[in-house]
mmCIF file of C-alpha atoms in Angstrom:
data_model
loop_
_atom_site.group_PDB
_atom_site.id
_atom_site.type_symbol
_atom_site.label_atom_id
_atom_site.label_comp_id
_atom_site.label_asym_id
_atom_site.label_seq_id
_atom_site.Cartn_x
_atom_site.Cartn_y
_atom_site.Cartn_z
ATOM 1 C CA ILE A 27 -0.061 -0.075 -0.320
ATOM 2 C CA TRP A 28 3.099 2.466 0.699
ATOM 3 C CA ARG A 29 4.632 3.317 -2.811
ATOM 4 C CA SER A 30 7.501 4.934 -0.332
ATOM 5 C CA GLY A 31 8.208 2.040 1.675
ATOM 6 C CA GLN A 32 7.815 3.442 4.362
ATOM 7 C CA ASP A 33 5.919 0.098 6.045
ATOM 8 C CA GLN A 34 8.718 -2.464 4.938
ATOM 9 C CA VAL A 35 11.382 0.493 6.971
ATOM 10 C CA ALA A 36 9.197 0.361 9.976
ATOM 11 C CA VAL A 37 9.193 -4.096 9.874
ATOM 12 C CA ILE A 38 13.129 -3.121 10.029
ATOM 13 C CA LYS A 39 13.327 -0.854 12.962
ATOM 14 C CA ARG A 40 10.575 -2.807 14.812
ATOM 15 C CA GLN A 41 13.379 -6.034 14.314
ATOM 16 C CA LEU A 42 16.412 -3.948 15.095
ATOM 17 C CA GLN A 43 14.854 -3.274 17.860
ATOM 18 C CA LEU A 44 13.859 -6.674 19.278
ATOM 19 C CA CYS A 45 17.597 -8.081 18.248
ATOM 20 C CA LEU A 46 19.721 -5.274 19.545
ATOM 21 C CA PRO A 47 17.603 -3.993 22.746
ATOM 22 C CA GLY A 48 18.240 -0.594 24.009
ATOM 23 C CA VAL A 49 19.459 0.205 20.363
ATOM 24 C CA SER A 50 18.683 4.103 19.011
ATOM 25 C CA ILE A 51 16.959 4.543 16.082
ATOM 26 C CA PHE A 52 15.840 7.159 14.041
ATOM 27 C CA LEU A 53 12.898 6.654 12.078
ATOM 28 C CA ASP A 54 12.097 10.430 10.238
ATOM 29 C CA VAL A 55 8.161 9.742 10.590
ATOM 30 C CA ASP A 56 8.829 8.474 13.634
ATOM 31 C CA ASP A 57 10.856 10.507 14.820
ATOM 32 C CA LEU A 58 11.115 13.887 13.424
ATOM 33 C CA LEU A 59 9.752 16.269 14.560
ATOM 34 C CA ASP A 60 10.832 19.545 12.172
ATOM 35 C CA VAL A 61 11.632 18.526 8.859
ATOM 36 C CA SER A 62 14.225 21.388 8.942
ATOM 37 C CA ALA A 63 16.115 19.767 11.212
ATOM 38 C CA LEU A 64 16.633 16.603 9.146
ATOM 39 C CA GLU A 65 20.948 16.855 9.231
ATOM 40 C CA SER A 66 21.453 17.419 12.829
ATOM 41 C CA TYR A 67 19.233 13.210 13.457
ATOM 42 C CA ILE A 68 21.997 12.617 9.925
ATOM 43 C CA GLU A 69 25.242 13.910 12.082
ATOM 44 C CA LYS A 70 24.102 12.519 14.962
ATOM 45 C CA SER A 71 23.621 9.834 13.696
ATOM 46 C CA ALA A 72 26.219 6.123 13.645
ATOM 47 C CA VAL A 73 25.038 4.995 10.175
ATOM 48 C CA VAL A 74 22.061 5.475 7.814
ATOM 49 C CA LEU A 75 20.788 3.384 6.450
ATOM 50 C CA ILE A 76 18.648 4.436 2.626
ATOM 51 C CA PHE A 77 15.799 2.089 1.754
ATOM 52 C CA LEU A 78 16.416 2.289 -2.670
ATOM 53 C CA SER A 79 12.597 2.809 -4.032
ATOM 54 C CA LYS A 80 11.150 4.614 -6.818
ATOM 55 C CA GLY A 81 9.939 7.298 -5.124
ATOM 56 C CA TYR A 82 13.339 8.086 -2.148
ATOM 57 C CA PHE A 83 15.092 9.236 -5.581
ATOM 58 C CA PHE A 84 12.025 11.875 -5.857
ATOM 59 C CA SER A 85 11.870 13.494 -2.512
ATOM 60 C CA LYS A 86 13.494 16.625 -1.685
ATOM 61 C CA ASN A 87 13.718 15.604 1.694
ATOM 62 C CA CYS A 88 15.587 12.206 1.446
ATOM 63 C CA LEU A 89 18.430 13.471 -1.000
ATOM 64 C CA ARG A 90 18.888 15.934 1.909
ATOM 65 C CA GLU A 91 19.694 12.677 3.355
ATOM 66 C CA VAL A 92 22.244 11.716 0.912
ATOM 67 C CA ARG A 93 23.864 14.597 0.639
ATOM 68 C CA CYS A 94 23.585 14.775 4.452
ATOM 69 C CA SER A 95 25.118 11.208 4.718
ATOM 70 C CA GLU A 96 27.493 11.937 2.845
ATOM 71 C CA GLN A 97 29.324 15.365 3.133
ATOM 72 C CA ASN A 98 29.555 13.243 7.581
ATOM 73 C CA ASP A 99 30.784 10.440 5.762
ATOM 74 C CA LYS A 100 27.915 8.577 7.138
ATOM 75 C CA PRO A 101 28.417 4.378 7.150
ATOM 76 C CA LEU A 102 25.248 3.622 5.410
ATOM 77 C CA VAL A 103 23.163 -0.172 4.472
ATOM 78 C CA LEU A 104 21.787 0.494 0.668
ATOM 79 C CA VAL A 105 18.376 -1.767 1.262
ATOM 80 C CA ASN A 106 17.273 -2.323 -2.550
ATOM 81 C CA GLU A 107 13.239 -2.995 -2.237
ATOM 82 C CA ALA A 108 13.080 -4.699 -6.058
ATOM 83 C CA ASP A 109 9.542 -5.794 -6.369
ATOM 84 C CA LEU A 110 7.927 -3.623 -8.164
ATOM 85 C CA SER A 111 4.222 -3.529 -6.436
ATOM 86 C CA LYS A 112 5.661 -2.198 -3.463
ATOM 87 C CA GLY A 113 7.424 0.309 -4.706
ATOM 88 C CA GLY A 114 10.431 -1.188 -5.606
ATOM 89 C CA ILE A 115 12.952 -0.028 -8.182
ATOM 90 C CA ALA A 116 15.344 -2.067 -10.783
ATOM 91 C CA LEU A 117 18.907 -1.981 -9.301
ATOM 92 C CA LYS A 118 20.076 -1.046 -11.579
ATOM 93 C CA ASP A 119 17.155 2.200 -12.661
ATOM 94 C CA SER A 120 18.281 2.998 -8.608
ATOM 95 C CA ARG A 121 22.373 4.720 -9.677
#
């Protein structure tokens, strides 16, 4: 139902919390109170997970996340959704 991948990322967050009790995981749709503070959340993060979906590349805020992650040399974890019916994108098309 979500073509942006938000539902899949919520599942990843819950699974990580189960596997790593006490870990702090920021998910913008859950935790971002002010979009103008987006970069400060990235700067405070140890690792950034980017969920590659078709919608990701059309979002100005997602592109802000990528730029800030790169500028701050954050380690990236890339997760690709390949199922087009779930907002996926072929890996070759995400380059």
